[in-house]
Amino acid sequence: MRTEFDIVIIGSGAGGSPIAYELARAGKSVLVLEKGPLLRPQDDPPGAPSDYKRDELFATGPEKRLTIDVGNRGSSIFSSHIEPDLNDEPHIYREPGGNDYATIEGYTAQAVGGGTQLYGAVSLRFTKTDLQLKSFNDSRTLKADPNGEVKRESRDWPISYSDLEPFYCKAEKLVGINGQQDGQEKRFSQNDTYQKPLSPNPISQFAATGMKDKGMKVYRTPLAVITEDHSSSGRKIPRDANGDAAPEVAKTGFVNRYGCPLGLKSNTYVALLRPLMNDADVGNNFELRANCVVTHLSQQNGKVDRVHYLDPSGKEREVKGKIVVVACSAIESVRLLLLSAEHDAAFAKRLHQGSESDSIIGKYFLTHAFGGAEGNVPGVFDKSLSLDSDYATDFCALPEFLDEHGLWAGAAIYNNTSDQALPISMGRTHRSQDLDTIWNSYVNESDITGEGFLNWLHGNFQRGLSVSFMANQVPMRSNRIELHPRVTDKWGRRVAYILKGWHEHDLHLMNVMAEQCRDILDKGGVAIEGHGHVGNDARARIANHILGGMRFGIDPSDSALDPNCRAWRFDNLYVTDGSFMPTSGGANPTLTIQANSFRIASHLINDGVV
Amino acid sequence: MRDDQYVLNHCTAYLARRDQTPRHDFGYGHYQVGDIGARVREAWRFPIVDSCAVAPGNGSVFEFNDVTFVYPDFEMQHGSVSVVGTFDRLYKPINLNRINFLGEPTAYFAVTIPVPKRSVFHYRLIVDGEFVVDQINPQRDRLDNGEVWSRFFTWECTSPVVLQRWQLRILERFCDHILPFRTKQGERFFSWYYKHLAEEAKAGAIRGSFRIDDSAGAANYIDKILAKEERHHLGDYNICLKQLGRIIRDRDPDFEPENASEKTYVDLYNEMATGPIGEVVGWNLSEYGSPRHFLNLLRRHAFTGAFSHPKYGGNLTTAGWQFLKSRFPFEWHQSLEQPVGTSTNYRG
């Protein structure tokens, strides 16, 4: 068993896989350690059925009960087949009343491919302004910021959109994304980065009409689903009886929260890692070890010299890498580094750059300011034949819009096509705000029976349409990730503790954006059922876009990572999941995490780091 | 056959751990003190029942499940493990093989066997010559000879596993009320649908289709989920169905509870749904504190059973989905594997 590599990467999702792909193809020896299983699409190996199924009970499994000693002990929990079990490895957050609760929110999938296995695959770029929010706001007047905190806490990224743009192009091509450049408020240096979008589901036209009626430029939402043969990953579109490519078969409704049995959704396993495993030129230079949980790192004189992990039997093992990349999602990456610091005072001193009390590690944890509107369209449409979204607009990221509303940052807005497209998903998410409260409303509305059930179906099934916004959250030092003082996981390691709230300006921004979403549906002819945002959720929802906590920057006293995502006081430790972000961007983050990882890979190769 | 990676993928997250406390005992009394199943995650997953990769003989993969038996040996102290069961000749043990990781032996013994669908089986493991029940799988039955054997069932099983016939019949009556199939539209659809199925079965176009009940198999689904994934709720059902049976008999003494009037069931449903805990005349609250709680549980199970994949035992012959398709644009079959659906790409 090989124990030394040029590069060891912890986590196989959006932050880790691009680096593995580039380094292994550059002739470096690469090991990827992944906590979760290697669940494979069908015919991998040839003839095998898929480990991922088109089965609603895979997305939200049977009920379990929380047994750990926290405020919501005894409550029902539901999770997908590749989300962690909260009784084994919970995330704990403090709710406004001061009680500690366990939550499934804030977790991405634990499987090879990470969050890209279950995500809806919306793959938007951030705008130029998203990366320069301090400069952008220096001379602007903002609403709902009486103490000037928004301006004070805003940060520019240490890289510009121009720096990142070539890697957006690379990510879009290598991951395999369909979409439309025309209509986006972002510069594209290449015109061939997207595959052709599939035909939109007709229900989405109501959203497109509403956007256009409001004077918004509209484009087809970029989605990480291949619609043409994808040469770099070797993936082929299924053929019909005549032997012609049949890309429309990707539209199933089993997209968001489902792994793709056909490998059409561009998760990082089928797009990047499997091609490495099948590349004769890479050969033994690439190794993927699934079902291996990294417990801690150790260092000597500022160089991480060992990665300690437990193999599938729970046996302790260690491996060495000249470079070590941590990319196991923002919360878990911070947790791993804090756990490593517990093992070694010298590690702790370097990680915290001094005293733990002043440390920036785990601070400025971010999610997205998120919300939208929903309603019912006149008529019914088969939403089960859809991808996750069809139309998007950058209108609410334009400077004129931000000036009009006194906002510090903008948002992407897009329609959700596949939500509640299948019957059980409609029941379990009926009036639900998050993954912790699914089924609650349906089971409590006991008049949904018989004729009442039929009426409920006729009022909702295949008629619901929602529009969402995804916006930057104001960075706040008090929003942070720590180790929980008491709760431990099944290995006896302290679990992540999340403390998070919203700034007054976040609430103002979300109110504005939710109104925009409502207006879009209203102008589109949709009967509004409701509109709102996560800021109204008393439990300070964590959501699944987990970012920040290890932000990069140019000033070691104000950041955890240098501009190349290297931990400041370590020679060879890089952190490349969403935790590097100083601000959370006005769009879903996965593509930006992937693009940044391609950028880091380029630095490691071209600057002779390894 | 399944490779070693498959076994590790379906074992590690559930079985590997350092903490040996009963983290997964939800406090419903469904585990005995010291039961290993309470220490591991989702013990119900074992043995692993999955789609069939290669059917035996010239059989169709759609008629079989791959069943993977697993024996964890974290102390690395056992030399041989085999399995005997009613899925094969009982005198013929089948060896479990030590699973490797990067060429080195792991803690897991495993073997995958194709087993017919729609059936209940019993098995025991032979560990270094000693016959034992599966220490992980919580499903066990005491057989006629007094011995306890481990149990599993395969997909689309319609044989009652943990509920008795009278319990299933009462459940069917409640599911009839909860679900939309006993409405005028529902009855019109099901009358046509089952007639259509019967004609197809007679013509040999489909195999073994028959009328399960008017709840589209939801009661059968509940039996299966109580045997397996939500075994912790079996006690809720046993207690509450007993109470409901008694109350129904008191209110409608001329009939067996399952044949009581629709009004009796509707009144009971409404009483269970009243107030925060339910207000059911005759309910023994000291035995079960909230009939409303049970109703909510039943509502979730009935919904899921009516509209989940038929492999779980409900929605048999896809009746629930077909009903939705009769009322809404819902071409579900295009996405699903044959013979359940019509996809020529996805194999399930």
mmCIF file of N, CA, C and O in Angstrom, chain A residues 11-85:
data_model
loop_
_atom_site.group_PDB
_atom_site.id
_atom_site.type_symbol
_atom_site.label_atom_id
_atom_site.label_comp_id
_atom_site.label_asym_id
_atom_site.label_seq_id
_atom_site.Cartn_x
_atom_site.Cartn_y
_atom_site.Cartn_z
ATOM 1 N N GLY A 11 -11.092 14.978 0.384
ATOM 2 C CA GLY A 11 -12.392 15.383 -0.159
ATOM 3 C C GLY A 11 -12.386 15.305 -1.673
ATOM 4 O O GLY A 11 -11.437 15.748 -2.331
ATOM 5 N N SER A 12 -13.443 14.718 -2.232
ATOM 6 C CA SER A 12 -13.475 14.451 -3.676
ATOM 7 C C SER A 12 -14.529 15.282 -4.396
ATOM 8 O O SER A 12 -14.929 14.946 -5.498
ATOM 9 N N GLY A 13 -14.971 16.355 -3.778
ATOM 10 C CA GLY A 13 -16.011 17.179 -4.393
ATOM 11 C C GLY A 13 -15.448 18.293 -5.252
ATOM 12 O O GLY A 13 -14.368 18.171 -5.840
ATOM 13 N N ALA A 14 -16.178 19.396 -5.282
ATOM 14 C CA ALA A 14 -15.846 20.499 -6.182
ATOM 15 C C ALA A 14 -14.494 21.127 -5.857
ATOM 16 O O ALA A 14 -13.806 21.614 -6.749
ATOM 17 N N GLY A 15 -14.092 21.133 -4.597
ATOM 18 C CA GLY A 15 -12.836 21.775 -4.221
ATOM 19 C C GLY A 15 -11.618 20.913 -4.432
ATOM 20 O O GLY A 15 -10.513 21.430 -4.661
ATOM 21 N N GLY A 16 -11.783 19.598 -4.367
ATOM 22 C CA GLY A 16 -10.632 18.713 -4.456
ATOM 23 C C GLY A 16 -10.391 18.119 -5.826
ATOM 24 O O GLY A 16 -9.241 18.010 -6.285
ATOM 25 N N SER A 17 -11.454 17.726 -6.507
ATOM 26 C CA SER A 17 -11.301 16.955 -7.745
ATOM 27 C C SER A 17 -10.607 17.715 -8.873
ATOM 28 O O SER A 17 -9.803 17.111 -9.602
ATOM 29 N N PRO A 18 -10.887 19.011 -9.072
ATOM 30 C CA PRO A 18 -10.163 19.695 -10.150
ATOM 31 C C PRO A 18 -8.653 19.663 -9.954
ATOM 32 O O PRO A 18 -7.887 19.542 -10.918
ATOM 33 N N ILE A 19 -8.208 19.760 -8.709
ATOM 34 C CA ILE A 19 -6.763 19.729 -8.449
ATOM 35 C C ILE A 19 -6.224 18.338 -8.734
ATOM 36 O O ILE A 19 -5.164 18.182 -9.352
ATOM 37 N N ALA A 20 -6.965 17.313 -8.321
ATOM 38 C CA ALA A 20 -6.541 15.949 -8.628
ATOM 39 C C ALA A 20 -6.422 15.754 -10.138
ATOM 40 O O ALA A 20 -5.439 15.180 -10.630
ATOM 41 N N TYR A 21 -7.399 16.234 -10.849
ATOM 42 C CA TYR A 21 -7.437 16.057 -12.304
ATOM 43 C C TYR A 21 -6.206 16.690 -12.958
ATOM 44 O O TYR A 21 -5.517 16.058 -13.767
ATOM 45 N N GLU A 22 -5.924 17.906 -12.592
ATOM 46 C CA GLU A 22 -4.824 18.620 -13.237
ATOM 47 C C GLU A 22 -3.452 18.082 -12.804
ATOM 48 O O GLU A 22 -2.556 17.920 -13.632
ATOM 49 N N LEU A 23 -3.300 17.814 -11.531
ATOM 50 C CA LEU A 23 -1.985 17.379 -11.035
ATOM 51 C C LEU A 23 -1.642 15.981 -11.545
ATOM 52 O O LEU A 23 -0.493 15.717 -11.925
ATOM 53 N N ALA A 24 -2.620 15.087 -11.541
ATOM 54 C CA ALA A 24 -2.346 13.728 -12.011
ATOM 55 C C ALA A 24 -2.006 13.741 -13.499
ATOM 56 O O ALA A 24 -1.108 13.018 -13.955
ATOM 57 N N ARG A 25 -2.695 14.571 -14.252
ATOM 58 C CA ARG A 25 -2.407 14.649 -15.681
ATOM 59 C C ARG A 25 -1.076 15.353 -15.957
ATOM 60 O O ARG A 25 -0.513 15.225 -17.044
ATOM 61 N N ALA A 26 -0.587 16.077 -14.965
ATOM 62 C CA ALA A 26 0.723 16.721 -15.098
ATOM 63 C C ALA A 26 1.845 15.791 -14.636
ATOM 64 O O ALA A 26 3.006 16.217 -14.527
ATOM 65 N N GLY A 27 1.498 14.559 -14.341
ATOM 66 C CA GLY A 27 2.524 13.582 -13.991
ATOM 67 C C GLY A 27 2.824 13.482 -12.511
ATOM 68 O O GLY A 27 3.773 12.795 -12.115
ATOM 69 N N LYS A 28 2.035 14.145 -11.688
ATOM 70 C CA LYS A 28 2.262 14.065 -10.247
ATOM 71 C C LYS A 28 1.476 12.888 -9.668
ATOM 72 O O LYS A 28 0.412 12.517 -10.182
ATOM 73 N N SER A 29 2.007 12.334 -8.599
ATOM 74 C CA SER A 29 1.265 11.260 -7.927
ATOM 75 C C SER A 29 0.244 11.895 -6.982
ATOM 76 O O SER A 29 0.584 12.790 -6.193
ATOM 77 N N VAL A 30 -0.995 11.448 -7.106
ATOM 78 C CA VAL A 30 -2.111 12.082 -6.393
ATOM 79 C C VAL A 30 -2.923 11.016 -5.659
ATOM 80 O O VAL A 30 -3.274 9.983 -6.233
ATOM 81 N N LEU A 31 -3.227 11.284 -4.400
ATOM 82 C CA LEU A 31 -4.151 10.454 -3.626
ATOM 83 C C LEU A 31 -5.333 11.314 -3.201
ATOM 84 O O LEU A 31 -5.136 12.401 -2.644
ATOM 85 N N VAL A 32 -6.549 10.842 -3.462
ATOM 86 C CA VAL A 32 -7.750 11.476 -2.933
ATOM 87 C C VAL A 32 -8.321 10.587 -1.845
ATOM 88 O O VAL A 32 -8.597 9.393 -2.083
ATOM 89 N N LEU A 33 -8.480 11.135 -0.662
ATOM 90 C CA LEU A 33 -9.124 10.430 0.457
ATOM 91 C C LEU A 33 -10.543 10.962 0.596
ATOM 92 O O LEU A 33 -10.748 12.178 0.676
ATOM 93 N N GLU A 34 -11.515 10.072 0.610
ATOM 94 C CA GLU A 34 -12.917 10.488 0.695
ATOM 95 C C GLU A 34 -13.595 9.711 1.816
ATOM 96 O O GLU A 34 -13.513 8.484 1.879
ATOM 97 N N LYS A 35 -14.260 10.447 2.672
ATOM 98 C CA LYS A 35 -14.954 9.833 3.810
ATOM 99 C C LYS A 35 -16.094 8.922 3.366
ATOM 100 O O LYS A 35 -16.344 7.876 3.938
ATOM 101 N N GLY A 36 -16.800 9.334 2.320
ATOM 102 C CA GLY A 36 -17.985 8.596 1.893
ATOM 103 C C GLY A 36 -17.676 7.482 0.921
ATOM 104 O O GLY A 36 -16.531 7.246 0.534
ATOM 105 N N PRO A 37 -18.725 6.778 0.505
ATOM 106 C CA PRO A 37 -18.549 5.644 -0.408
ATOM 107 C C PRO A 37 -18.363 6.088 -1.858
ATOM 108 O O PRO A 37 -18.711 7.213 -2.219
ATOM 109 N N LEU A 38 -17.848 5.178 -2.646
ATOM 110 C CA LEU A 38 -17.766 5.380 -4.092
ATOM 111 C C LEU A 38 -19.008 4.745 -4.718
ATOM 112 O O LEU A 38 -18.995 3.586 -5.147
ATOM 113 N N LEU A 39 -20.103 5.489 -4.686
ATOM 114 C CA LEU A 39 -21.320 5.000 -5.327
ATOM 115 C C LEU A 39 -21.227 5.333 -6.808
ATOM 116 O O LEU A 39 -20.878 6.445 -7.179
ATOM 117 N N ARG A 40 -21.553 4.338 -7.631
ATOM 118 C CA ARG A 40 -21.254 4.464 -9.059
ATOM 119 C C ARG A 40 -22.509 4.407 -9.917
ATOM 120 O O ARG A 40 -23.484 3.742 -9.561
ATOM 121 N N PRO A 41 -22.492 5.099 -11.051
ATOM 122 C CA PRO A 41 -23.616 4.984 -11.980
ATOM 123 C C PRO A 41 -23.617 3.607 -12.631
ATOM 124 O O PRO A 41 -22.690 2.818 -12.442
ATOM 125 N N GLN A 42 -24.657 3.323 -13.390
ATOM 126 C CA GLN A 42 -24.758 1.986 -13.967
ATOM 127 C C GLN A 42 -23.631 1.746 -14.985
ATOM 128 O O GLN A 42 -23.091 2.685 -15.565
ATOM 129 N N ASP A 43 -23.311 0.474 -15.159
ATOM 130 C CA ASP A 43 -22.212 0.043 -16.042
ATOM 131 C C ASP A 43 -20.845 0.489 -15.550
ATOM 132 O O ASP A 43 -19.910 0.649 -16.329
ATOM 133 N N ASP A 44 -20.712 0.675 -14.276
ATOM 134 C CA ASP A 44 -19.434 1.045 -13.685
ATOM 135 C C ASP A 44 -19.271 0.219 -12.418
ATOM 136 O O ASP A 44 -19.737 0.627 -11.359
ATOM 137 N N PRO A 45 -18.696 -0.980 -12.493
ATOM 138 C CA PRO A 45 -18.086 -1.623 -13.659
ATOM 139 C C PRO A 45 -19.133 -2.119 -14.658
ATOM 140 O O PRO A 45 -20.330 -2.168 -14.312
ATOM 141 N N PRO A 46 -18.709 -2.486 -15.875
ATOM 142 C CA PRO A 46 -19.660 -2.871 -16.920
ATOM 143 C C PRO A 46 -20.646 -3.942 -16.461
ATOM 144 O O PRO A 46 -20.263 -4.926 -15.835
ATOM 145 N N GLY A 47 -21.913 -3.692 -16.748
ATOM 146 C CA GLY A 47 -22.963 -4.646 -16.398
ATOM 147 C C GLY A 47 -23.581 -4.428 -15.041
ATOM 148 O O GLY A 47 -24.644 -4.969 -14.744
ATOM 149 N N ALA A 48 -22.935 -3.650 -14.199
ATOM 150 C CA ALA A 48 -23.464 -3.449 -12.841
ATOM 151 C C ALA A 48 -24.622 -2.454 -12.866
ATOM 152 O O ALA A 48 -24.597 -1.486 -13.623
ATOM 153 N N PRO A 49 -25.629 -2.682 -12.019
ATOM 154 C CA PRO A 49 -26.687 -1.672 -11.871
ATOM 155 C C PRO A 49 -26.116 -0.432 -11.187
ATOM 156 O O PRO A 49 -25.034 -0.472 -10.605
ATOM 157 N N SER A 50 -26.860 0.650 -11.261
ATOM 158 C CA SER A 50 -26.416 1.881 -10.612
ATOM 159 C C SER A 50 -26.608 1.798 -9.098
ATOM 160 O O SER A 50 -27.572 1.214 -8.612
ATOM 161 N N ASP A 51 -25.662 2.397 -8.375
ATOM 162 C CA ASP A 51 -25.863 2.551 -6.926
ATOM 163 C C ASP A 51 -26.839 3.686 -6.629
ATOM 164 O O ASP A 51 -27.392 3.757 -5.538
ATOM 165 N N TYR A 52 -26.990 4.592 -7.563
ATOM 166 C CA TYR A 52 -27.974 5.674 -7.426
ATOM 167 C C TYR A 52 -29.254 5.252 -8.147
ATOM 168 O O TYR A 52 -29.193 4.691 -9.235
ATOM 169 N N LYS A 53 -30.374 5.507 -7.520
ATOM 170 C CA LYS A 53 -31.653 5.045 -8.079
ATOM 171 C C LYS A 53 -32.596 6.228 -8.297
ATOM 172 O O LYS A 53 -32.543 7.217 -7.560
ATOM 173 N N ARG A 54 -33.471 6.047 -9.241
ATOM 174 C CA ARG A 54 -34.589 6.983 -9.396
ATOM 175 C C ARG A 54 -35.695 6.500 -8.464
ATOM 176 O O ARG A 54 -36.593 5.747 -8.857
ATOM 177 N N ASP A 55 -35.574 6.901 -7.250
ATOM 178 C CA ASP A 55 -36.375 6.349 -6.160
ATOM 179 C C ASP A 55 -36.518 7.466 -5.128
ATOM 180 O O ASP A 55 -35.522 7.912 -4.561
ATOM 181 N N GLU A 56 -37.745 7.927 -4.922
ATOM 182 C CA GLU A 56 -37.942 9.071 -4.026
ATOM 183 C C GLU A 56 -37.457 8.807 -2.608
ATOM 184 O O GLU A 56 -37.133 9.748 -1.883
ATOM 185 N N LEU A 57 -37.438 7.560 -2.195
ATOM 186 C CA LEU A 57 -37.007 7.286 -0.826
ATOM 187 C C LEU A 57 -35.486 7.280 -0.701
ATOM 188 O O LEU A 57 -34.960 7.133 0.399
ATOM 189 N N PHE A 58 -34.775 7.438 -1.814
ATOM 190 C CA PHE A 58 -33.335 7.671 -1.731
ATOM 191 C C PHE A 58 -33.049 9.134 -1.380
ATOM 192 O O PHE A 58 -32.060 9.439 -0.733
ATOM 193 N N ALA A 59 -33.918 10.029 -1.840
ATOM 194 C CA ALA A 59 -33.688 11.450 -1.591
ATOM 195 C C ALA A 59 -33.982 11.809 -0.137
ATOM 196 O O ALA A 59 -33.292 12.626 0.462
ATOM 197 N N THR A 60 -35.003 11.231 0.406
ATOM 198 C CA THR A 60 -35.340 11.442 1.816
ATOM 199 C C THR A 60 -35.797 10.117 2.378
ATOM 200 O O THR A 60 -36.899 9.663 2.092
ATOM 201 N N GLY A 61 -34.943 9.517 3.139
ATOM 202 C CA GLY A 61 -35.157 8.147 3.582
ATOM 203 C C GLY A 61 -36.154 8.036 4.713
ATOM 204 O O GLY A 61 -36.902 8.970 5.007
ATOM 205 N N PRO A 62 -36.193 6.877 5.342
ATOM 206 C CA PRO A 62 -37.138 6.643 6.428
ATOM 207 C C PRO A 62 -36.834 7.517 7.637
ATOM 208 O O PRO A 62 -35.756 8.097 7.750
ATOM 209 N N GLU A 63 -37.801 7.570 8.530
ATOM 210 C CA GLU A 63 -37.627 8.386 9.733
ATOM 211 C C GLU A 63 -36.629 7.749 10.685
ATOM 212 O O GLU A 63 -36.610 6.528 10.865
ATOM 213 N N LYS A 64 -35.799 8.600 11.253
ATOM 214 C CA LYS A 64 -34.963 8.204 12.383
ATOM 215 C C LYS A 64 -35.242 9.199 13.505
ATOM 216 O O LYS A 64 -35.881 10.224 13.298
ATOM 217 N N ARG A 65 -34.782 8.874 14.679
ATOM 218 C CA ARG A 65 -34.973 9.778 15.819
ATOM 219 C C ARG A 65 -33.620 10.232 16.341
ATOM 220 O O ARG A 65 -32.684 9.435 16.441
ATOM 221 N N LEU A 66 -33.552 11.491 16.686
ATOM 222 C CA LEU A 66 -32.311 12.051 17.208
ATOM 223 C C LEU A 66 -32.107 11.558 18.638
ATOM 224 O O LEU A 66 -32.986 11.736 19.491
ATOM 225 N N THR A 67 -30.941 10.959 18.897
ATOM 226 C CA THR A 67 -30.684 10.402 20.231
ATOM 227 C C THR A 67 -29.631 11.186 21.009
ATOM 228 O O THR A 67 -29.447 10.937 22.198
ATOM 229 N N ILE A 68 -28.936 12.075 20.339
ATOM 230 C CA ILE A 68 -27.864 12.777 21.053
ATOM 231 C C ILE A 68 -28.451 13.854 21.963
ATOM 232 O O ILE A 68 -29.560 14.331 21.740
ATOM 233 N N ASP A 69 -27.684 14.238 22.960
ATOM 234 C CA ASP A 69 -28.188 15.090 24.033
ATOM 235 C C ASP A 69 -28.128 16.560 23.636
ATOM 236 O O ASP A 69 -27.229 17.304 24.028
ATOM 237 N N VAL A 70 -29.114 16.966 22.837
ATOM 238 C CA VAL A 70 -29.250 18.374 22.436
ATOM 239 C C VAL A 70 -30.724 18.753 22.533
ATOM 240 O O VAL A 70 -31.576 17.909 22.828
ATOM 241 N N GLY A 71 -31.016 20.023 22.267
ATOM 242 C CA GLY A 71 -32.364 20.541 22.493
ATOM 243 C C GLY A 71 -33.453 19.852 21.710
ATOM 244 O O GLY A 71 -34.597 19.762 22.172
ATOM 245 N N ASN A 72 -33.137 19.383 20.516
ATOM 246 C CA ASN A 72 -34.162 18.710 19.711
ATOM 247 C C ASN A 72 -34.040 17.188 19.751
ATOM 248 O O ASN A 72 -34.490 16.494 18.841
ATOM 249 N N ARG A 73 -33.451 16.680 20.804
ATOM 250 C CA ARG A 73 -33.387 15.228 20.998
ATOM 251 C C ARG A 73 -34.796 14.631 20.912
ATOM 252 O O ARG A 73 -35.752 15.182 21.457
ATOM 253 N N GLY A 74 -34.895 13.528 20.250
ATOM 254 C CA GLY A 74 -36.186 12.856 20.120
ATOM 255 C C GLY A 74 -36.960 13.278 18.886
ATOM 256 O O GLY A 74 -37.955 12.651 18.545
ATOM 257 N N SER A 75 -36.504 14.317 18.198
ATOM 258 C CA SER A 75 -37.246 14.757 17.013
ATOM 259 C C SER A 75 -36.932 13.851 15.827
ATOM 260 O O SER A 75 -35.924 13.149 15.794
ATOM 261 N N SER A 76 -37.837 13.878 14.859
ATOM 262 C CA SER A 76 -37.663 13.058 13.661
ATOM 263 C C SER A 76 -36.584 13.660 12.779
ATOM 264 O O SER A 76 -36.488 14.880 12.646
ATOM 265 N N ILE A 77 -35.805 12.802 12.170
ATOM 266 C CA ILE A 77 -34.832 13.264 11.180
ATOM 267 C C ILE A 77 -34.967 12.420 9.924
ATOM 268 O O ILE A 77 -35.211 11.217 9.987
ATOM 269 N N PHE A 78 -34.832 13.088 8.810
ATOM 270 C CA PHE A 78 -34.890 12.423 7.513
ATOM 271 C C PHE A 78 -33.676 12.901 6.720
ATOM 272 O O PHE A 78 -33.368 14.085 6.718
ATOM 273 N N SER A 79 -33.028 11.992 6.054
ATOM 274 C CA SER A 79 -31.876 12.407 5.248
ATOM 275 C C SER A 79 -31.786 11.513 4.028
ATOM 276 O O SER A 79 -32.405 10.450 3.975
ATOM 277 N N SER A 80 -31.009 11.967 3.050
ATOM 278 C CA SER A 80 -30.814 11.135 1.862
ATOM 279 C C SER A 80 -29.873 9.990 2.211
ATOM 280 O O SER A 80 -29.245 9.980 3.272
ATOM 281 N N HIS A 81 -29.728 9.068 1.283
ATOM 282 C CA HIS A 81 -28.909 7.884 1.570
ATOM 283 C C HIS A 81 -27.425 8.209 1.656
ATOM 284 O O HIS A 81 -26.654 7.384 2.127
ATOM 285 N N ILE A 82 -27.005 9.394 1.207
ATOM 286 C CA ILE A 82 -25.579 9.707 1.327
ATOM 287 C C ILE A 82 -25.327 10.969 2.157
ATOM 288 O O ILE A 82 -24.220 11.485 2.153
ATOM 289 N N GLU A 83 -26.338 11.419 2.853
ATOM 290 C CA GLU A 83 -26.072 12.451 3.852
ATOM 291 C C GLU A 83 -25.701 11.754 5.156
ATOM 292 O O GLU A 83 -26.092 10.606 5.389
ATOM 293 N N PRO A 84 -24.937 12.436 6.003
ATOM 294 C CA PRO A 84 -24.506 11.781 7.238
ATOM 295 C C PRO A 84 -25.669 11.507 8.181
ATOM 296 O O PRO A 84 -26.723 12.131 8.079
ATOM 297 N N ASP A 85 -25.459 10.578 9.061
ATOM 298 C CA ASP A 85 -26.460 10.258 10.074
ATOM 299 C C ASP A 85 -26.213 11.176 11.277
ATOM 300 O O ASP A 85 -25.113 11.201 11.833
#
